[in-house]
Amino acid sequence: KQEVTQIPAALSVPEGENLVLNCSFTDSAIYNLQWFRQDPGKGLTSLLLIQSSQREQTSGRLNASLDKSSGRSTLYIAASQPGDSATYLCAVHPILTQGGSEKLVFGKGTKLTVN
Amino acid sequence: GAGVSQSPRYKVAKRGQDVALRCDPISGHVSLFWYQQALGQGPEFLTYFQNEAQLDKSGLPSDRFFAERPEGSVSTLKIQRTQQEDSAVYLCASSARDSSTDTQYFGPGTRLTVL
């Protein structure tokens, strides 16, 4: 059974600092991995999607890496801003097995506060 | 509409009442997903539709939960005889076609509180 773990559960940093959020998953048989942002009381916003054949994706100040063989991904945020404060969720899309479906498997998230 | 919409945004029910939660996916999106997110947790898969066909309902926690998408667009998640443990945010997501490569777009969620 695929399990996704995110460390740390919460992180507080001063404005301007660079930071790294970690995600690990137990089964490397995945189509892709996504990083989402969730603001309080809101839905999920997709930040970056990395296909299993890719090593990293970049969008603005965000860079996500994927090491499928070791079951790890990192989300790097450069020059953090107070507006980056949110919960960041990592999700993997497991490769379909017989009777499986297109569901995402999520970690519990990292709550980021930028002061 | 520009994104996935859900209604109501908030629902308070007394234990034992039935509730119905609505999801309007992005127009033309083939795949539709329901997830349940308990407080402080990541979303957990409930069920998946491809057009009007419910291809996976393995995540529905009990037979009190029922989902439908009769015309392949709007979907309704119904919970009968609600219990306190059903209190959570219910998220709906849609994707264009093959979600192994396509991003899942999430709605804002319905926060259900069962008293």
mmCIF file of C-alpha atoms in Angstrom:
data_model
loop_
_atom_site.group_PDB
_atom_site.id
_atom_site.type_symbol
_atom_site.label_atom_id
_atom_site.label_comp_id
_atom_site.label_asym_id
_atom_site.label_seq_id
_atom_site.Cartn_x
_atom_site.Cartn_y
_atom_site.Cartn_z
ATOM 1 C CA LYS A 1 0.000 0.000 0.000
ATOM 2 C CA GLN A 2 1.411 3.379 -0.995
ATOM 3 C CA GLU A 3 2.146 5.700 1.929
ATOM 4 C CA VAL A 4 3.289 9.300 1.736
ATOM 5 C CA THR A 5 5.115 11.051 4.563
ATOM 6 C CA GLN A 6 5.916 14.727 4.858
ATOM 7 C CA ILE A 7 8.530 16.195 7.151
ATOM 8 C CA PRO A 8 8.385 18.503 8.998
ATOM 9 C CA ALA A 9 4.734 18.758 9.990
ATOM 10 C CA ALA A 10 5.177 22.469 10.648
ATOM 11 C CA LEU A 11 7.850 25.019 9.843
ATOM 12 C CA SER A 12 8.274 28.667 10.790
ATOM 13 C CA VAL A 13 10.847 30.833 9.007
ATOM 14 C CA PRO A 14 11.668 34.542 8.761
ATOM 15 C CA GLU A 15 10.846 36.362 5.562
ATOM 16 C CA GLY A 16 13.499 36.081 2.874
ATOM 17 C CA GLU A 17 14.800 32.684 3.922
ATOM 18 C CA ASN A 18 15.156 29.809 1.478
ATOM 19 C CA LEU A 19 13.519 26.592 2.645
ATOM 20 C CA VAL A 20 13.029 22.939 1.730
ATOM 21 C CA LEU A 21 9.995 20.761 2.341
ATOM 22 C CA ASN A 22 10.403 17.001 2.207
ATOM 23 C CA CYS A 23 8.143 14.236 0.943
ATOM 24 C CA SER A 24 8.797 10.500 0.890
ATOM 25 C CA PHE A 25 6.747 7.661 -0.559
ATOM 26 C CA THR A 26 6.986 3.916 -0.108
ATOM 27 C CA ASP A 27 6.280 2.591 -3.618
ATOM 28 C CA SER A 28 8.232 3.942 -6.596
ATOM 29 C CA ALA A 29 5.624 2.734 -9.105
ATOM 30 C CA ILE A 30 4.075 6.128 -9.756
ATOM 31 C CA TYR A 31 2.923 8.083 -12.788
ATOM 32 C CA ASN A 32 3.708 11.439 -11.252
ATOM 33 C CA LEU A 33 4.058 13.450 -8.069
ATOM 34 C CA GLN A 34 2.343 16.752 -7.356
ATOM 35 C CA TRP A 35 2.866 19.503 -4.838
ATOM 36 C CA PHE A 36 -0.235 21.403 -3.747
ATOM 37 C CA ARG A 37 -0.837 24.462 -1.634
ATOM 38 C CA GLN A 38 -3.836 24.718 0.692
ATOM 39 C CA ASP A 39 -4.882 27.955 2.362
ATOM 40 C CA PRO A 40 -7.152 27.812 5.426
ATOM 41 C CA GLY A 41 -10.738 27.105 4.421
ATOM 42 C CA LYS A 42 -9.797 26.760 0.791
ATOM 43 C CA GLY A 43 -9.308 23.942 -1.674
ATOM 44 C CA LEU A 44 -6.026 22.722 -3.103
ATOM 45 C CA THR A 45 -4.010 24.641 -5.676
ATOM 46 C CA SER A 46 -1.598 22.620 -7.803
ATOM 47 C CA LEU A 47 1.882 24.118 -7.715
ATOM 48 C CA LEU A 48 4.032 21.662 -9.629
ATOM 49 C CA LEU A 49 3.519 18.286 -11.273
ATOM 50 C CA ILE A 50 6.547 16.096 -11.951
ATOM 51 C CA GLN A 51 6.120 13.144 -14.283
ATOM 52 C CA SER A 52 7.913 9.951 -13.245
ATOM 53 C CA SER A 53 10.418 10.389 -16.080
ATOM 54 C CA GLN A 54 11.376 13.888 -14.928
ATOM 55 C CA ARG A 55 13.856 14.925 -12.253
ATOM 56 C CA GLU A 56 12.569 18.398 -11.459
ATOM 57 C CA GLN A 57 10.130 21.151 -12.284
ATOM 58 C CA THR A 58 10.409 24.883 -11.687
ATOM 59 C CA SER A 59 7.827 27.619 -11.414
ATOM 60 C CA GLY A 60 8.967 31.056 -10.311
ATOM 61 C CA ARG A 61 10.487 30.785 -6.844
ATOM 62 C CA LEU A 62 9.466 27.128 -6.536
ATOM 63 C CA ASN A 63 11.548 24.139 -7.542
ATOM 64 C CA ALA A 64 10.466 20.549 -7.012
ATOM 65 C CA SER A 65 12.732 17.554 -7.435
ATOM 66 C CA LEU A 66 11.899 13.877 -7.737
ATOM 67 C CA ASP A 67 14.102 10.868 -7.008
ATOM 68 C CA LYS A 68 11.748 8.052 -7.811
ATOM 69 C CA SER A 69 14.154 5.229 -7.021
ATOM 70 C CA SER A 70 14.657 6.445 -3.458
ATOM 71 C CA GLY A 71 11.047 7.509 -3.021
ATOM 72 C CA ARG A 72 11.788 11.147 -2.271
ATOM 73 C CA SER A 73 10.763 14.584 -3.423
ATOM 74 C CA THR A 74 11.660 18.033 -2.197
ATOM 75 C CA LEU A 75 9.980 21.381 -2.685
ATOM 76 C CA TYR A 76 12.405 24.282 -2.557
ATOM 77 C CA ILE A 77 11.020 27.769 -1.953
ATOM 78 C CA ALA A 78 13.400 30.646 -2.573
ATOM 79 C CA ALA A 79 13.238 34.010 -0.836
ATOM 80 C CA SER A 80 10.139 33.152 1.184
ATOM 81 C CA GLN A 81 7.389 35.760 1.646
ATOM 82 C CA PRO A 82 4.521 36.053 4.151
ATOM 83 C CA GLY A 83 2.150 35.204 1.298
ATOM 84 C CA ASP A 84 3.768 31.790 1.085
ATOM 85 C CA SER A 85 2.239 30.895 4.455
ATOM 86 C CA ALA A 86 -0.023 27.891 3.842
ATOM 87 C CA THR A 87 -0.085 24.111 4.129
ATOM 88 C CA TYR A 88 1.883 22.326 1.425
ATOM 89 C CA LEU A 89 0.718 18.861 0.423
ATOM 90 C CA CYS A 90 2.590 16.241 -1.548
ATOM 91 C CA ALA A 91 0.623 13.638 -3.515
ATOM 92 C CA VAL A 92 1.642 10.693 -5.667
ATOM 93 C CA HIS A 93 -0.356 9.100 -8.452
ATOM 94 C CA PRO A 94 0.266 5.336 -8.167
ATOM 95 C CA ILE A 95 0.528 3.303 -11.348
ATOM 96 C CA LEU A 96 -2.737 1.498 -11.886
ATOM 97 C CA THR A 97 -2.955 -2.032 -10.714
ATOM 98 C CA GLN A 98 -5.758 -4.366 -11.637
ATOM 99 C CA GLY A 99 -8.895 -2.919 -10.143
ATOM 100 C CA GLY A 100 -7.102 0.257 -9.179
ATOM 101 C CA SER A 101 -8.091 3.777 -10.100
ATOM 102 C CA GLU A 102 -6.746 7.197 -10.810
ATOM 103 C CA LYS A 103 -6.675 8.372 -7.216
ATOM 104 C CA LEU A 104 -3.967 10.479 -5.630
ATOM 105 C CA VAL A 105 -2.360 9.443 -2.342
ATOM 106 C CA PHE A 106 -1.561 12.423 -0.134
ATOM 107 C CA GLY A 107 0.756 13.142 2.745
ATOM 108 C CA LYS A 108 -0.500 14.994 5.786
ATOM 109 C CA GLY A 109 1.141 18.227 4.728
ATOM 110 C CA THR A 110 3.643 20.724 6.086
ATOM 111 C CA LYS A 111 2.217 23.892 7.618
ATOM 112 C CA LEU A 112 4.501 26.773 6.672
ATOM 113 C CA THR A 113 4.512 30.124 8.440
ATOM 114 C CA VAL A 114 6.643 32.946 7.058
ATOM 115 C CA ASN A 115 7.015 35.764 9.541
ATOM 116 C CA GLY B 1 -17.133 28.314 -14.937
ATOM 117 C CA ALA B 2 -13.437 28.800 -14.542
ATOM 118 C CA GLY B 3 -12.908 26.132 -11.913
ATOM 119 C CA VAL B 4 -14.458 23.371 -9.867
ATOM 120 C CA SER B 5 -17.297 24.596 -7.674
ATOM 121 C CA GLN B 6 -18.889 22.921 -4.686
ATOM 122 C CA SER B 7 -22.011 23.631 -2.699
ATOM 123 C CA PRO B 8 -22.813 24.215 0.015
ATOM 124 C CA ARG B 9 -19.510 25.519 1.339
ATOM 125 C CA TYR B 10 -20.542 24.775 4.914
ATOM 126 C CA LYS B 11 -23.067 22.316 6.223
ATOM 127 C CA VAL B 12 -24.100 21.636 9.806
ATOM 128 C CA ALA B 13 -26.154 18.524 10.370
ATOM 129 C CA LYS B 14 -27.574 16.852 13.422
ATOM 130 C CA ARG B 15 -26.509 13.274 13.942
ATOM 131 C CA GLY B 16 -28.785 10.998 11.975
ATOM 132 C CA GLN B 17 -29.686 13.499 9.262
ATOM 133 C CA ASP B 18 -29.017 12.879 5.578
ATOM 134 C CA VAL B 19 -26.888 15.352 3.616
ATOM 135 C CA ALA B 20 -26.165 15.919 -0.067
ATOM 136 C CA LEU B 21 -23.032 17.634 -1.314
ATOM 137 C CA ARG B 22 -22.767 18.922 -4.858
ATOM 138 C CA CYS B 23 -19.785 19.223 -7.193
ATOM 139 C CA ASP B 24 -19.684 21.070 -10.523
ATOM 140 C CA PRO B 25 -16.489 20.039 -12.339
ATOM 141 C CA ILE B 26 -14.716 22.031 -14.988
ATOM 142 C CA SER B 27 -16.764 21.843 -18.174
ATOM 143 C CA GLY B 28 -15.715 18.948 -20.375
ATOM 144 C CA HIS B 29 -13.636 17.194 -17.742
ATOM 145 C CA VAL B 30 -14.024 13.451 -17.987
ATOM 146 C CA SER B 31 -12.683 12.376 -14.605
ATOM 147 C CA LEU B 32 -14.195 13.360 -11.248
ATOM 148 C CA PHE B 33 -12.960 12.470 -7.787
ATOM 149 C CA TRP B 34 -14.244 12.855 -4.241
ATOM 150 C CA TYR B 35 -11.834 13.059 -1.290
ATOM 151 C CA GLN B 36 -12.409 13.384 2.452
ATOM 152 C CA GLN B 37 -10.066 15.545 4.517
ATOM 153 C CA ALA B 38 -10.198 15.270 8.302
ATOM 154 C CA LEU B 39 -8.749 18.063 10.410
ATOM 155 C CA GLY B 40 -4.956 18.087 10.259
ATOM 156 C CA GLN B 41 -4.822 15.275 7.715
ATOM 157 C CA GLY B 42 -4.253 15.007 4.013
ATOM 158 C CA PRO B 43 -7.170 14.271 1.701
ATOM 159 C CA GLU B 44 -8.164 10.621 1.409
ATOM 160 C CA PHE B 45 -9.745 9.139 -1.683
ATOM 161 C CA LEU B 46 -13.424 8.249 -1.598
ATOM 162 C CA THR B 47 -14.583 7.539 -5.150
ATOM 163 C CA TYR B 48 -13.824 8.125 -8.845
ATOM 164 C CA PHE B 49 -15.982 8.638 -11.938
ATOM 165 C CA GLN B 50 -15.066 8.527 -15.584
ATOM 166 C CA ASN B 51 -17.955 10.299 -17.274
ATOM 167 C CA GLU B 52 -21.060 8.769 -15.673
ATOM 168 C CA ALA B 53 -19.405 5.492 -14.723
ATOM 169 C CA GLN B 54 -18.297 5.041 -11.134
ATOM 170 C CA LEU B 55 -15.100 3.066 -11.666
ATOM 171 C CA ASP B 56 -13.818 2.966 -8.112
ATOM 172 C CA LYS B 57 -15.706 3.372 -4.857
ATOM 173 C CA SER B 58 -13.223 1.538 -2.679
ATOM 174 C CA GLY B 59 -12.620 4.565 -0.457
ATOM 175 C CA LEU B 60 -16.218 5.046 0.655
ATOM 176 C CA PRO B 61 -16.096 4.348 4.407
ATOM 177 C CA SER B 62 -19.492 2.698 4.741
ATOM 178 C CA ASP B 63 -22.704 1.953 2.891
ATOM 179 C CA ARG B 64 -24.071 5.221 4.266
ATOM 180 C CA PHE B 65 -22.001 6.983 1.621
ATOM 181 C CA PHE B 66 -23.292 7.114 -1.930
ATOM 182 C CA ALA B 67 -22.106 9.104 -4.958
ATOM 183 C CA GLU B 68 -23.573 9.610 -8.396
ATOM 184 C CA ARG B 69 -22.846 11.454 -11.626
ATOM 185 C CA PRO B 70 -25.848 10.550 -13.781
ATOM 186 C CA GLU B 71 -25.099 12.718 -16.827
ATOM 187 C CA GLY B 72 -21.337 12.708 -16.637
ATOM 188 C CA SER B 73 -21.028 16.276 -15.363
ATOM 189 C CA VAL B 74 -22.398 17.335 -11.954
ATOM 190 C CA SER B 75 -21.846 14.887 -9.121
ATOM 191 C CA THR B 76 -23.556 14.485 -5.769
ATOM 192 C CA LEU B 77 -22.118 12.833 -2.675
ATOM 193 C CA LYS B 78 -24.830 11.711 -0.295
ATOM 194 C CA ILE B 79 -24.295 10.692 3.293
ATOM 195 C CA GLN B 80 -27.160 8.995 5.069
ATOM 196 C CA ARG B 81 -27.695 8.935 8.832
ATOM 197 C CA THR B 82 -24.687 11.165 9.469
ATOM 198 C CA GLN B 83 -22.376 10.375 12.385
ATOM 199 C CA GLN B 84 -19.936 12.638 14.209
ATOM 200 C CA GLU B 85 -16.999 10.871 12.578
ATOM 201 C CA ASP B 86 -18.288 12.072 9.196
ATOM 202 C CA SER B 87 -17.278 15.625 10.139
ATOM 203 C CA ALA B 88 -14.620 16.639 7.618
ATOM 204 C CA VAL B 89 -14.018 18.701 4.514
ATOM 205 C CA TYR B 90 -15.229 16.960 1.365
ATOM 206 C CA LEU B 91 -13.191 17.883 -1.685
ATOM 207 C CA CYS B 92 -14.122 17.346 -5.291
ATOM 208 C CA ALA B 93 -11.575 17.319 -8.119
ATOM 209 C CA SER B 94 -11.748 16.926 -11.873
ATOM 210 C CA SER B 95 -9.258 16.278 -14.630
ATOM 211 C CA ALA B 96 -9.507 16.533 -18.377
ATOM 212 C CA ARG B 97 -8.884 13.019 -19.568
ATOM 213 C CA ASP B 98 -6.074 10.780 -18.534
ATOM 214 C CA SER B 99 -5.188 11.852 -15.026
ATOM 215 C CA SER B 100 -1.922 9.963 -15.149
ATOM 216 C CA THR B 101 -0.611 13.009 -16.997
ATOM 217 C CA ASP B 102 -3.281 15.615 -16.319
ATOM 218 C CA THR B 103 -3.479 17.744 -13.215
ATOM 219 C CA GLN B 104 -6.434 17.234 -10.905
ATOM 220 C CA TYR B 105 -8.154 20.560 -10.219
ATOM 221 C CA PHE B 106 -9.746 20.842 -6.810
ATOM 222 C CA GLY B 107 -12.816 22.704 -5.644
ATOM 223 C CA PRO B 108 -12.951 24.731 -2.397
ATOM 224 C CA GLY B 109 -14.571 21.888 -0.509
ATOM 225 C CA THR B 110 -17.646 21.499 1.664
ATOM 226 C CA ARG B 111 -17.004 21.602 5.395
ATOM 227 C CA LEU B 112 -19.436 19.216 7.074
ATOM 228 C CA THR B 113 -19.973 19.422 10.815
ATOM 229 C CA VAL B 114 -22.124 16.768 12.446
ATOM 230 C CA LEU B 115 -23.383 17.674 15.903
#
